N, CA, C, O and CB atoms as a CASP TS submission, in Angstrom:
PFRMAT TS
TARGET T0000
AUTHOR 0000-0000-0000
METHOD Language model
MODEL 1
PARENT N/A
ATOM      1  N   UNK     1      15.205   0.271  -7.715  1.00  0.00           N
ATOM      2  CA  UNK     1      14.000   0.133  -6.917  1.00  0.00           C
ATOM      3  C   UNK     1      13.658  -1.343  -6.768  1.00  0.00           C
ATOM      4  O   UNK     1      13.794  -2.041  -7.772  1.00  0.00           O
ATOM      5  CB  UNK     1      12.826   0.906  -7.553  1.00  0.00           C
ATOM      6  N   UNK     2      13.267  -1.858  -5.733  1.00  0.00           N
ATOM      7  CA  UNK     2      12.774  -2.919  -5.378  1.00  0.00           C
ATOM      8  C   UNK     2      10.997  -3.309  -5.689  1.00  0.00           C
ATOM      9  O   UNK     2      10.063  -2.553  -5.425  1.00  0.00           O
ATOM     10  CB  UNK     2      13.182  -2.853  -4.023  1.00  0.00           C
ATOM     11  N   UNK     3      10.899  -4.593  -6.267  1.00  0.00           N
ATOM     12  CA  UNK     3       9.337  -4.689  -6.440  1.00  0.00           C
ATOM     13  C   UNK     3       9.326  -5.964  -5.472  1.00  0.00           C
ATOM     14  O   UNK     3      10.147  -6.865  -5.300  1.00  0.00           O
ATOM     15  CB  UNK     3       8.639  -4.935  -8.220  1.00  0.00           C
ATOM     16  N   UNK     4       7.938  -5.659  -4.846  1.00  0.00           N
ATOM     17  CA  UNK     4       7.776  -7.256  -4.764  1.00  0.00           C
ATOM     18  C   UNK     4       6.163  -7.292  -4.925  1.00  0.00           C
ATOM     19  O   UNK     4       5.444  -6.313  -5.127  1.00  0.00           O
ATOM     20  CB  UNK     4       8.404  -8.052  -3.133  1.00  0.00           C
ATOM     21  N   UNK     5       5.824  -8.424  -4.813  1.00  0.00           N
ATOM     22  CA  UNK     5       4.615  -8.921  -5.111  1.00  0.00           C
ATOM     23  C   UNK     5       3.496  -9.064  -3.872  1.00  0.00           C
ATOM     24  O   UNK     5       3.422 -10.248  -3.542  1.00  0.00           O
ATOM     25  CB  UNK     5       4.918 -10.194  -5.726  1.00  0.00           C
ATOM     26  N   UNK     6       2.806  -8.400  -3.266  1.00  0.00           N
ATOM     27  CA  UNK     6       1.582  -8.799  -1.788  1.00  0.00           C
ATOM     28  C   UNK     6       0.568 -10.144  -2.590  1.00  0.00           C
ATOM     29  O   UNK     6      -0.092  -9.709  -3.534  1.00  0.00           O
ATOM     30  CB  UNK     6       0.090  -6.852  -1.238  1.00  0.00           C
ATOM     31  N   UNK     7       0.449 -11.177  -2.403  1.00  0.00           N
ATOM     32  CA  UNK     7      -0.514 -11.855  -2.475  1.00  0.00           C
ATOM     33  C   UNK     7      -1.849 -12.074  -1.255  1.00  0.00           C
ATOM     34  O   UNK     7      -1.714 -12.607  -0.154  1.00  0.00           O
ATOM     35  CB  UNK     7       0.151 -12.862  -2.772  1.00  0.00           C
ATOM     36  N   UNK     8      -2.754 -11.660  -1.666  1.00  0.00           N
ATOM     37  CA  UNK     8      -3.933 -11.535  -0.994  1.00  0.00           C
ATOM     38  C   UNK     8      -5.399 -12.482  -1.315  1.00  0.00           C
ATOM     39  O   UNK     8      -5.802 -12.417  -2.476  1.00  0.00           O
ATOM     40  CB  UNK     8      -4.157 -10.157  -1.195  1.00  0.00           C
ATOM     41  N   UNK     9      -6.054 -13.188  -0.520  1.00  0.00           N
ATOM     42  CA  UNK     9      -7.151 -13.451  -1.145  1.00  0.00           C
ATOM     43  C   UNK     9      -8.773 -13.123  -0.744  1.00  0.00           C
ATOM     44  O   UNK     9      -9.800 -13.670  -0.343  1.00  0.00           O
ATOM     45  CB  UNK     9      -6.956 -14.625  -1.259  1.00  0.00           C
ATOM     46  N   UNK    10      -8.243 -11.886  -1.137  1.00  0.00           N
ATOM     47  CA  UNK    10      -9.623 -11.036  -0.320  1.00  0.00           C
ATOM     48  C   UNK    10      -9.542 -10.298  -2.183  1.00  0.00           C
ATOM     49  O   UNK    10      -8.670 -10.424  -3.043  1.00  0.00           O
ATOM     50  CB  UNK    10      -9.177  -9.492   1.784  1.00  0.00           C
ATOM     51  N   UNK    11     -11.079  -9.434  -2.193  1.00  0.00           N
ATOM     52  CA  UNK    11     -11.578  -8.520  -3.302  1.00  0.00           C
ATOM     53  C   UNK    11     -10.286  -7.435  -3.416  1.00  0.00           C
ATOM     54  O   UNK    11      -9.924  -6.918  -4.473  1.00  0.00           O
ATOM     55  CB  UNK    11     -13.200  -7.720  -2.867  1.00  0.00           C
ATOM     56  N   UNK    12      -9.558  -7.164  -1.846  1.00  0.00           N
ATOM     57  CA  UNK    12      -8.802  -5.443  -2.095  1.00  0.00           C
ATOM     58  C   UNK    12      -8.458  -5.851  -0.549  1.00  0.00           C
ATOM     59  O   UNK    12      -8.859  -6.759   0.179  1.00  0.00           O
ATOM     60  CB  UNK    12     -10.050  -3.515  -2.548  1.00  0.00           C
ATOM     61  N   UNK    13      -7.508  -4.741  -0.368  1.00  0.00           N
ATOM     62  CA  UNK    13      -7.070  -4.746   0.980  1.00  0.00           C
ATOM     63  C   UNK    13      -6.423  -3.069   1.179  1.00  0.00           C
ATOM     64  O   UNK    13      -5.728  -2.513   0.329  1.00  0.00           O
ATOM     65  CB  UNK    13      -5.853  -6.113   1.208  1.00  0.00           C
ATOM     66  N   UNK    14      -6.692  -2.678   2.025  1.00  0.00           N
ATOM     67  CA  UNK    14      -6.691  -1.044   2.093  1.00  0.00           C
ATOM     68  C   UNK    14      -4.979  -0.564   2.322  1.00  0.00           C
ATOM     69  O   UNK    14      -3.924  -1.087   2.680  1.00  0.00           O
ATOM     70  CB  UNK    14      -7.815  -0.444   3.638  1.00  0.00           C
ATOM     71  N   UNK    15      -5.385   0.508   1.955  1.00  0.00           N
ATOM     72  CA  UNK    15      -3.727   0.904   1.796  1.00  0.00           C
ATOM     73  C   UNK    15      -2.708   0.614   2.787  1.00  0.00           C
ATOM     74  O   UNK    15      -1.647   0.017   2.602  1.00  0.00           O
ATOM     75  CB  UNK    15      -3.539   2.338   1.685  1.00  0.00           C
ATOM     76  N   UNK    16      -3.261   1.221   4.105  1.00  0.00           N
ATOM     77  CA  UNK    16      -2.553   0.902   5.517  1.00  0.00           C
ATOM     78  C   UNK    16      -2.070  -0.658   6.155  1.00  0.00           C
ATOM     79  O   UNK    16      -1.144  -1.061   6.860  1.00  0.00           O
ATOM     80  CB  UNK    16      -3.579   1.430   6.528  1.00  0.00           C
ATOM     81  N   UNK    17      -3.158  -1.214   5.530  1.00  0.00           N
ATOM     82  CA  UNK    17      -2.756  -3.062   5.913  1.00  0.00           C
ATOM     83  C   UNK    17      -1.844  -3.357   4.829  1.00  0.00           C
ATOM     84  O   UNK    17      -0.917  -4.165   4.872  1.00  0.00           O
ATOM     85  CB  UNK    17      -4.252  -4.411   5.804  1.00  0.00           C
ATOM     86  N   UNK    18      -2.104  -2.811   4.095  1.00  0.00           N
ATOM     87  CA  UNK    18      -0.790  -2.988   2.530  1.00  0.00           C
ATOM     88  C   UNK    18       0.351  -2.743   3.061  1.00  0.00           C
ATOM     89  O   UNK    18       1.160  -3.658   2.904  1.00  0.00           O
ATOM     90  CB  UNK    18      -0.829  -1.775   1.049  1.00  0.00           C
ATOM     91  N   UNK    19       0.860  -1.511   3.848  1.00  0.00           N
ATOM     92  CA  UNK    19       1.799  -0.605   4.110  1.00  0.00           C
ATOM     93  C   UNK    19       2.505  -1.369   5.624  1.00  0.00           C
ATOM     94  O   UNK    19       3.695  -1.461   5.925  1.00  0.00           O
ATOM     95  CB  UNK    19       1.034   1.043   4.231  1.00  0.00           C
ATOM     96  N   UNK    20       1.620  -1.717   6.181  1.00  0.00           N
ATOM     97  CA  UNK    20       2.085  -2.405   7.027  1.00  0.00           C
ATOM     98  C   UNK    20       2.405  -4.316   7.398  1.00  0.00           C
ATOM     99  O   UNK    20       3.128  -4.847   8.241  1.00  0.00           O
ATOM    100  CB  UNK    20       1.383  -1.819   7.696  1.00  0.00           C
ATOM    101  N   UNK    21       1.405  -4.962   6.226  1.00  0.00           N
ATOM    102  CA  UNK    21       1.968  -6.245   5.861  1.00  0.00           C
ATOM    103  C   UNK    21       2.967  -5.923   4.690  1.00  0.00           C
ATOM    104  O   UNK    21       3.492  -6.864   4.095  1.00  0.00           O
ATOM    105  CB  UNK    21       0.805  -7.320   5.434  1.00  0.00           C
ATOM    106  N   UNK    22       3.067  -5.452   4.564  1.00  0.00           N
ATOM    107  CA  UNK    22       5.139  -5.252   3.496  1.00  0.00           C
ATOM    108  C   UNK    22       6.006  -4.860   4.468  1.00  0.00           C
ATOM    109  O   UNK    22       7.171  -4.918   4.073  1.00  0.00           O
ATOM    110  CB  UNK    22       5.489  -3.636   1.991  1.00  0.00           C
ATOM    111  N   UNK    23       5.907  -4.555   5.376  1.00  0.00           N
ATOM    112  CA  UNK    23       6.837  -4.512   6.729  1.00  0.00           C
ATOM    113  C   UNK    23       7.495  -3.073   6.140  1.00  0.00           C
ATOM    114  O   UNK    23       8.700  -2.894   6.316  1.00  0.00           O
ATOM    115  CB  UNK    23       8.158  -6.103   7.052  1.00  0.00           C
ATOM    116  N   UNK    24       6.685  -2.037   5.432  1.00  0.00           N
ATOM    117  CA  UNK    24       7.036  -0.301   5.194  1.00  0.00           C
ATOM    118  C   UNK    24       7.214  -0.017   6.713  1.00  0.00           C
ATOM    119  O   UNK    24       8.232   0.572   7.077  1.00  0.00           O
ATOM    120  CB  UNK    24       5.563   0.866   4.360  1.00  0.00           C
ATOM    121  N   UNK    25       6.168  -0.451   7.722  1.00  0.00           N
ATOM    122  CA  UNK    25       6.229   0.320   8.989  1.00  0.00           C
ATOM    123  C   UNK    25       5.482  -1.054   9.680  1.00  0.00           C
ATOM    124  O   UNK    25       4.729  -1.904   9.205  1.00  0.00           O
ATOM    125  CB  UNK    25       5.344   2.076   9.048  1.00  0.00           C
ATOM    126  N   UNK    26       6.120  -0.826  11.164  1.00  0.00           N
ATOM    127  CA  UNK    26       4.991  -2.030  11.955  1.00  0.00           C
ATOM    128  C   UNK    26       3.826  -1.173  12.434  1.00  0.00           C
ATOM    129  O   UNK    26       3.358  -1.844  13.353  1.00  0.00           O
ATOM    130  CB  UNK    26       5.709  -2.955  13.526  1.00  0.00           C
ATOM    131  N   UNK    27       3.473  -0.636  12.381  1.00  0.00           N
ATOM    132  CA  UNK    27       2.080  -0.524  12.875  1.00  0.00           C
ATOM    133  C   UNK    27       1.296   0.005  12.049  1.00  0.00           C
ATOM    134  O   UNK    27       1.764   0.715  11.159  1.00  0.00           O
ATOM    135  CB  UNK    27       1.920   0.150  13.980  1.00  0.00           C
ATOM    136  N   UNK    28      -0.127  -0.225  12.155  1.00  0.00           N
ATOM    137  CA  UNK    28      -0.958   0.874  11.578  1.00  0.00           C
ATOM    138  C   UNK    28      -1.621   2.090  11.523  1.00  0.00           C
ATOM    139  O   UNK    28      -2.572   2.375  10.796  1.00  0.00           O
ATOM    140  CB  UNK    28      -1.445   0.644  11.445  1.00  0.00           C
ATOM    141  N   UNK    29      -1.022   2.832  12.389  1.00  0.00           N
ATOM    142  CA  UNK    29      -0.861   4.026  13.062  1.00  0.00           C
ATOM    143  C   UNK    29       0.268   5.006  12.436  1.00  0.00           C
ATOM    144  O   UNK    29       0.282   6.227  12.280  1.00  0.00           O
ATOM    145  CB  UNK    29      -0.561   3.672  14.476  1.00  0.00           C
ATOM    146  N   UNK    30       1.056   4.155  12.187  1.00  0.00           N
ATOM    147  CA  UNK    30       2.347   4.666  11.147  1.00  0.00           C
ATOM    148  C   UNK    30       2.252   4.477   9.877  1.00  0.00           C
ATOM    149  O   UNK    30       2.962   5.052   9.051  1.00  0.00           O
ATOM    150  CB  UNK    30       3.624   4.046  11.357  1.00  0.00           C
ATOM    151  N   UNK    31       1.691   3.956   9.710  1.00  0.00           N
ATOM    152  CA  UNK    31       1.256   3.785   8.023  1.00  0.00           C
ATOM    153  C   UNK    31      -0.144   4.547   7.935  1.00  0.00           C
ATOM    154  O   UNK    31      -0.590   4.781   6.812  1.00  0.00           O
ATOM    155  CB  UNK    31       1.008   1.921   7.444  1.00  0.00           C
ATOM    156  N   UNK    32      -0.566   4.782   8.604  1.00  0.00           N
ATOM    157  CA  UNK    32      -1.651   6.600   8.231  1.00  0.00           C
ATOM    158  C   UNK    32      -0.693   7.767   8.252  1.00  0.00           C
ATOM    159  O   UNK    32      -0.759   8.506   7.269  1.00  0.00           O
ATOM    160  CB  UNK    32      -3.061   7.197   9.762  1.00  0.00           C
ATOM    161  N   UNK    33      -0.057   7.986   8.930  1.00  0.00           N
ATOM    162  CA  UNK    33       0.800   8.365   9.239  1.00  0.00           C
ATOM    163  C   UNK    33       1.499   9.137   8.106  1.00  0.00           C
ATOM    164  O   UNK    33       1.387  10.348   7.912  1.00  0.00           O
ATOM    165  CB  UNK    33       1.297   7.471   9.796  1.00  0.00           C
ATOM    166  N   UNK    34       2.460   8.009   7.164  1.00  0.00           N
ATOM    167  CA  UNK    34       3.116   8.331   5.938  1.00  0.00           C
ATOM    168  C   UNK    34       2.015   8.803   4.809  1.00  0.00           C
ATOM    169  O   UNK    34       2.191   9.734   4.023  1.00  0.00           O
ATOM    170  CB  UNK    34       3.959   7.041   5.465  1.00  0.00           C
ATOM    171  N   UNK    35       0.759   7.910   4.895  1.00  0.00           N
ATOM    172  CA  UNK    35      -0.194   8.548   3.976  1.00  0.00           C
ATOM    173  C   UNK    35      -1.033   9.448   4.354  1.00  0.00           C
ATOM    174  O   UNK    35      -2.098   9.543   3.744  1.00  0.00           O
ATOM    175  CB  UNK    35      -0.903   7.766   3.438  1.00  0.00           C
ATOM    176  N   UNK    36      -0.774  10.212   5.320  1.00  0.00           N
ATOM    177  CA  UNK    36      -1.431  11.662   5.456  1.00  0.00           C
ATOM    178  C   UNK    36      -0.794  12.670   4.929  1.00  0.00           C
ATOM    179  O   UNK    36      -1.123  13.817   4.626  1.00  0.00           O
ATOM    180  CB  UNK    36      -1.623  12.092   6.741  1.00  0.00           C
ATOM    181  N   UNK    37       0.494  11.862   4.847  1.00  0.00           N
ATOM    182  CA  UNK    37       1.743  13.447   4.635  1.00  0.00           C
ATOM    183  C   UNK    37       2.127  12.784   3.588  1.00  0.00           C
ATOM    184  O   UNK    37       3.350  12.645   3.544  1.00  0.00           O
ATOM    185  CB  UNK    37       3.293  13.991   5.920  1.00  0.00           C
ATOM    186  N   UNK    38       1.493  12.276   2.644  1.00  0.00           N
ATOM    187  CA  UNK    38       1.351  12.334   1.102  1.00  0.00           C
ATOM    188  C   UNK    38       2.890  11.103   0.664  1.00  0.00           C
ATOM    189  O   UNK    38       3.338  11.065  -0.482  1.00  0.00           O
ATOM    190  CB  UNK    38       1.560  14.453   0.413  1.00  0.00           C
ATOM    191  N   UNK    39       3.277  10.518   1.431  1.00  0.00           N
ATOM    192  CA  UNK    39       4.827  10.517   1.673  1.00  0.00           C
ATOM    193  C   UNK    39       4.427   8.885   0.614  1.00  0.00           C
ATOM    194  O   UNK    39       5.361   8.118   0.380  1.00  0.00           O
ATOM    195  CB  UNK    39       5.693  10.499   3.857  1.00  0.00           C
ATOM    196  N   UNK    40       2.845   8.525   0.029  1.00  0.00           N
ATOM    197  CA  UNK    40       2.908   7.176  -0.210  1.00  0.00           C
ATOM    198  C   UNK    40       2.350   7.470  -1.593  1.00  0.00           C
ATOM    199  O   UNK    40       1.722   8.519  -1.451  1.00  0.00           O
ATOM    200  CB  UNK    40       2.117   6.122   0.830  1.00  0.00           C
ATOM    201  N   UNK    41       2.255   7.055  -2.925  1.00  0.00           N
ATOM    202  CA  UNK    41       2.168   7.081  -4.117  1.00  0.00           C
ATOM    203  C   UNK    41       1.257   5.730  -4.337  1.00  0.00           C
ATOM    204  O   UNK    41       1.460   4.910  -3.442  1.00  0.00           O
ATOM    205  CB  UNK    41       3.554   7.205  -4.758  1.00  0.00           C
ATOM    206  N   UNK    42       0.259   5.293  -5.366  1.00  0.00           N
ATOM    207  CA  UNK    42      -0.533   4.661  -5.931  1.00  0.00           C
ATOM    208  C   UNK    42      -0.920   4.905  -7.242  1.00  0.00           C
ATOM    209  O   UNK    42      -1.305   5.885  -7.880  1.00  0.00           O
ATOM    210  CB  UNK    42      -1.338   4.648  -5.288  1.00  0.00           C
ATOM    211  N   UNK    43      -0.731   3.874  -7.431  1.00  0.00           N
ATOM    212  CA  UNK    43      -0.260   3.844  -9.352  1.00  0.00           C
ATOM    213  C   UNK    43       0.314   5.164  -9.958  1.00  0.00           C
ATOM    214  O   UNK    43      -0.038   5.866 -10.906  1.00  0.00           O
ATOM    215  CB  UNK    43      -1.790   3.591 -10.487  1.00  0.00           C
ATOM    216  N   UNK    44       1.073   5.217  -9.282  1.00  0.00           N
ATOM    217  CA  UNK    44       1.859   6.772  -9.892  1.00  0.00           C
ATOM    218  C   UNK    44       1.295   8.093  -9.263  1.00  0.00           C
ATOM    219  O   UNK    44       1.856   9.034  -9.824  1.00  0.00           O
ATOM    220  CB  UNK    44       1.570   7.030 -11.695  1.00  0.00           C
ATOM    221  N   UNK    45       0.450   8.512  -8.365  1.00  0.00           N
ATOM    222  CA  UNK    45       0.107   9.630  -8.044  1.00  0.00           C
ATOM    223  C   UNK    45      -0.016   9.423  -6.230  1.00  0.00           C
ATOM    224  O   UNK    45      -0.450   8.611  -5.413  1.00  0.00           O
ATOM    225  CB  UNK    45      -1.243  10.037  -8.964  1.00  0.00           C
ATOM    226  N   UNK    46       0.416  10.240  -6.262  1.00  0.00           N
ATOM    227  CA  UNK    46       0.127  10.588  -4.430  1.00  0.00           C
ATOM    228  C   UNK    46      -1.183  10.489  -3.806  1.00  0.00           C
ATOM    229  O   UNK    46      -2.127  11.222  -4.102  1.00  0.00           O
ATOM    230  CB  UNK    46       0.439  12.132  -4.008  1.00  0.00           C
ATOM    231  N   UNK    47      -1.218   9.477  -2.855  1.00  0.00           N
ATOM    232  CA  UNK    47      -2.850   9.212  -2.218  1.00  0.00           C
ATOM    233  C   UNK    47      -2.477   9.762  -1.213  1.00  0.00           C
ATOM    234  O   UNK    47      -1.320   9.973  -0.847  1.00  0.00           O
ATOM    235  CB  UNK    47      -3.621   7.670  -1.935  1.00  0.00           C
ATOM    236  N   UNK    48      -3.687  10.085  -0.591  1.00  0.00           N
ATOM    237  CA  UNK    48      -3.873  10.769   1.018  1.00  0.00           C
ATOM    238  C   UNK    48      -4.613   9.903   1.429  1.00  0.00           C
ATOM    239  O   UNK    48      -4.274   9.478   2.533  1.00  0.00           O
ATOM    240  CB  UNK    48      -4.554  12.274   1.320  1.00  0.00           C
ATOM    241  N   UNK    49      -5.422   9.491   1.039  1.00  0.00           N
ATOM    242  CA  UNK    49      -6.763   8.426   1.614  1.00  0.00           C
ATOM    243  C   UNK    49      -6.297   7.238   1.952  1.00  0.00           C
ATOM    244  O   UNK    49      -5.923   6.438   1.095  1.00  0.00           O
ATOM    245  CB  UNK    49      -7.964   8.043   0.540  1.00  0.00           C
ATOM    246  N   UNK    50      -6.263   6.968   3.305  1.00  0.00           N
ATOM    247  CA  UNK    50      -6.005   5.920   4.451  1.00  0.00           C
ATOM    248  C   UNK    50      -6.691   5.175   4.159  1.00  0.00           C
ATOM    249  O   UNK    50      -6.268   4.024   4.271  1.00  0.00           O
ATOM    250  CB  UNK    50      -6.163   6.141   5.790  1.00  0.00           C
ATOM    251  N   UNK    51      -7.818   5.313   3.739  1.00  0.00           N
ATOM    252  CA  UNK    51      -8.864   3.931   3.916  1.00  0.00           C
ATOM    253  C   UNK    51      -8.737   3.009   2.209  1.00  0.00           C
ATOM    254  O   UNK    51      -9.092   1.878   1.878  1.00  0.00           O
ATOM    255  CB  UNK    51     -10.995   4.671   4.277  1.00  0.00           C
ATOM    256  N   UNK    52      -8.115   4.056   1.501  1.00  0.00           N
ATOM    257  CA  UNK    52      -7.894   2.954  -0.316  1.00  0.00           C
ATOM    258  C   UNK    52      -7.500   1.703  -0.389  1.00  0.00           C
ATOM    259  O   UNK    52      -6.574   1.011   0.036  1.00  0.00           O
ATOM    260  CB  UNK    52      -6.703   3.413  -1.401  1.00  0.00           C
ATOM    261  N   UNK    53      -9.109   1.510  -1.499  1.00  0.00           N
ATOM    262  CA  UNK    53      -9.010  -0.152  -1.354  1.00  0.00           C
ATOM    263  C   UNK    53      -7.834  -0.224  -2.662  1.00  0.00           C
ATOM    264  O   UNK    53      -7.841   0.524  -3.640  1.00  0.00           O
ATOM    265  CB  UNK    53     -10.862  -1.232  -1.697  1.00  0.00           C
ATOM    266  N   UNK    54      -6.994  -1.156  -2.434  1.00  0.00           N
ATOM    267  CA  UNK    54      -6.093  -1.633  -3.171  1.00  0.00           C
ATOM    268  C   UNK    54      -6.439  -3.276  -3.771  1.00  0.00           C
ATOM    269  O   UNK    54      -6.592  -4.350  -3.190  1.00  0.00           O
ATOM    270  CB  UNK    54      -4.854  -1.481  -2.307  1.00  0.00           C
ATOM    271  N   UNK    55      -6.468  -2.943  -4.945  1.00  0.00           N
ATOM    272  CA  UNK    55      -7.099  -4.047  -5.356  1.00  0.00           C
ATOM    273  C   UNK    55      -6.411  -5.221  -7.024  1.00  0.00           C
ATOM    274  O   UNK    55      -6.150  -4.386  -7.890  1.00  0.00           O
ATOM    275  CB  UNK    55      -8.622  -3.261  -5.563  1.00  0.00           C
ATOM    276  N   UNK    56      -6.244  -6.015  -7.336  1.00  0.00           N
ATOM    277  CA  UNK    56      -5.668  -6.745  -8.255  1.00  0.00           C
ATOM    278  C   UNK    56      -4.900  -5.938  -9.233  1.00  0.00           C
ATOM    279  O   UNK    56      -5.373  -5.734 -10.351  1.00  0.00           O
ATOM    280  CB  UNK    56      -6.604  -7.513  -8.847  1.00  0.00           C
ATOM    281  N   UNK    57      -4.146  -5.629  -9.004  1.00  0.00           N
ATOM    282  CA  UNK    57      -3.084  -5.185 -10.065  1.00  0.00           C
ATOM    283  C   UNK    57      -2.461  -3.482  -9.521  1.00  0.00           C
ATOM    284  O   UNK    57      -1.529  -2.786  -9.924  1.00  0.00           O
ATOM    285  CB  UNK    57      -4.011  -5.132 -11.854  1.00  0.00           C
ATOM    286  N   UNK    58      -3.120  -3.364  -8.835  1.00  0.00           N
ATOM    287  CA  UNK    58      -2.935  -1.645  -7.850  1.00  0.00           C
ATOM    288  C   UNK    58      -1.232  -1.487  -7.194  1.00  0.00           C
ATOM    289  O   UNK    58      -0.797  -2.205  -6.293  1.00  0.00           O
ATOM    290  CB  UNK    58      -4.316  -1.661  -5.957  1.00  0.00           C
ATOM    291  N   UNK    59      -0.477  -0.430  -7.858  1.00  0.00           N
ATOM    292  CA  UNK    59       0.982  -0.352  -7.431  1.00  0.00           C
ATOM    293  C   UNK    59       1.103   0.574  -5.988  1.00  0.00           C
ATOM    294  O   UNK    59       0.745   1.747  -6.097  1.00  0.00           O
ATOM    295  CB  UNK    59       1.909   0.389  -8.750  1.00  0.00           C
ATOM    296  N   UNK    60       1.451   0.243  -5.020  1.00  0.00           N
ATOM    297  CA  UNK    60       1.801   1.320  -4.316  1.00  0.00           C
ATOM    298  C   UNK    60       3.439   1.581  -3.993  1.00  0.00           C
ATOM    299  O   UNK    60       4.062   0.535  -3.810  1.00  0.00           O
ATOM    300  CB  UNK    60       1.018   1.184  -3.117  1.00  0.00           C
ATOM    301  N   UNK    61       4.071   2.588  -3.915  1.00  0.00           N
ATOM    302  CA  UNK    61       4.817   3.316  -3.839  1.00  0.00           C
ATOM    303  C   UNK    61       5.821   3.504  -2.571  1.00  0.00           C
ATOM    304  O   UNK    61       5.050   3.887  -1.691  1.00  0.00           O
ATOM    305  CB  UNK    61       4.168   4.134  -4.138  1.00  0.00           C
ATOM    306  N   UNK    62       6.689   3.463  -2.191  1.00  0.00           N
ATOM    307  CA  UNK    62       7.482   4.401  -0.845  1.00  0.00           C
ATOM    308  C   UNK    62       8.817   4.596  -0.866  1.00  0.00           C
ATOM    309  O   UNK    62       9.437   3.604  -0.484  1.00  0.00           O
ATOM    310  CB  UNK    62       7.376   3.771   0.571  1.00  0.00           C
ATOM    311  N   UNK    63       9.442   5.464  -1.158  1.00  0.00           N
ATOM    312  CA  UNK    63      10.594   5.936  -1.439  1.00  0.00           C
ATOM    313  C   UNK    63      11.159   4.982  -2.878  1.00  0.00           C
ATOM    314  O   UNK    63      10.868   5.198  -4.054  1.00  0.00           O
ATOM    315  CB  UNK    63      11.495   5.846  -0.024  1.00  0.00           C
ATOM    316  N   UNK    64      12.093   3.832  -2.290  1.00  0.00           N
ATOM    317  CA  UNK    64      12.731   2.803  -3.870  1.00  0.00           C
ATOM    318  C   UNK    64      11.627   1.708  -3.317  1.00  0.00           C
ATOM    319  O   UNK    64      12.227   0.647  -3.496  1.00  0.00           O
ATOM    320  CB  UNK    64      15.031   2.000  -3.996  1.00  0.00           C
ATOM    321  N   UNK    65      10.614   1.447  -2.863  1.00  0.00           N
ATOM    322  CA  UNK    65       9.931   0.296  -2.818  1.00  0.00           C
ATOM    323  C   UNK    65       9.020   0.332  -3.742  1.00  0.00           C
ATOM    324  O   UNK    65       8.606   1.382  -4.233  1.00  0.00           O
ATOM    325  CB  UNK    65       9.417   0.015  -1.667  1.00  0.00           C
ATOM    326  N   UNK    66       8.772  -0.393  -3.942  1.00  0.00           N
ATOM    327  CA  UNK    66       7.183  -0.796  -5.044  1.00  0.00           C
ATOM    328  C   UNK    66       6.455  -1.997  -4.353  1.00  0.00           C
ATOM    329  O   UNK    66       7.000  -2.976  -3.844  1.00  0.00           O
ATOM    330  CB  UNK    66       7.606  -1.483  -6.983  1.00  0.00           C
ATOM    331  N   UNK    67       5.082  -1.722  -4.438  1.00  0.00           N
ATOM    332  CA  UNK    67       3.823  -3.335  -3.609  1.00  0.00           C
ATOM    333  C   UNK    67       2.976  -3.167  -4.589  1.00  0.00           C
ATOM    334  O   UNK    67       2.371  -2.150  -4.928  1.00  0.00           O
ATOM    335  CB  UNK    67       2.725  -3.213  -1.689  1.00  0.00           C
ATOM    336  N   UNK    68       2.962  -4.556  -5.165  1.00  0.00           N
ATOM    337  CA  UNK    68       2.128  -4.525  -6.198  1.00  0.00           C
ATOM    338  C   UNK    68       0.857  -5.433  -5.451  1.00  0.00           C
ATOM    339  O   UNK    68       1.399  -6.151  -4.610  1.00  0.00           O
ATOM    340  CB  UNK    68       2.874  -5.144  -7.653  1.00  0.00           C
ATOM    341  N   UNK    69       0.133  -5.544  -5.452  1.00  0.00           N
ATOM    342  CA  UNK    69      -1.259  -6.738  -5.357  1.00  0.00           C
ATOM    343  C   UNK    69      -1.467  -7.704  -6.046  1.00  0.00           C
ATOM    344  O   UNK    69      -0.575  -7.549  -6.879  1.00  0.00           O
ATOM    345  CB  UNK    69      -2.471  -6.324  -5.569  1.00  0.00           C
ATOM    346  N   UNK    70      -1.950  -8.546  -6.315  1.00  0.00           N
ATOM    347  CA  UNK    70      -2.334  -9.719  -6.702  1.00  0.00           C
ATOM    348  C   UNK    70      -3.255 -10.660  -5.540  1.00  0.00           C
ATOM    349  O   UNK    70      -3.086 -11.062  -4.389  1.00  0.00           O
ATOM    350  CB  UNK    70      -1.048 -10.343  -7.131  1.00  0.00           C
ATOM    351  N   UNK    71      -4.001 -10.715  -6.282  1.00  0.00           N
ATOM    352  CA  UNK    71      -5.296 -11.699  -5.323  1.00  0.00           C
ATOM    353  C   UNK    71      -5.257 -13.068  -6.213  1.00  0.00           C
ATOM    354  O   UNK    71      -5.623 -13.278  -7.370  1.00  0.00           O
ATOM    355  CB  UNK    71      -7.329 -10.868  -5.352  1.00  0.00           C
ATOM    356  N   UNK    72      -4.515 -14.145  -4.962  1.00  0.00           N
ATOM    357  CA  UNK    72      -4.977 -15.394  -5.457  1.00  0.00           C
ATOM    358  C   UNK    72      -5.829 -16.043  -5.991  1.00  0.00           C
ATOM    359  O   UNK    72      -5.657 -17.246  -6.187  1.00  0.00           O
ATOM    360  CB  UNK    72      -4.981 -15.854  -5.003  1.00  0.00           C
TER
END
């Protein structure tokens, strides 16, 4: 599995801008998309919720990928 690191300098940044600045999918339409149909994992459990704030240390999931957060 692949990790890499999102650096952000905001409080959190929601799942879908996560999903789609890691280049998982280009749009954000497609990245609701995968997390409607459960297809995206956060810190180990399956989210549905499009709008999750992802925030300093928060793992998300997609097939062998891993996005971890970190706020500058």
């Amino acid at each position: 599995m692949s990790r890499e690191i999102i650096n952000i300098n905001e409080d959190f940044i929601r799942l879908q801008d996560l999903i789609k600045f890691a280049g998982i999918t280009p749009t954000g339409g497609q990245a609701k998309y995968l997390i409607q149909n459960g297809e995206i994992k956060v810190n180990g459990e399956v989210c549905t919720m499009r709008g999750k704030k992802m925030r300093d240390g928060d793992i998300a999931q997609f097939e062998d990928r891993i996005i971890e957060v970190k706020i500058d």
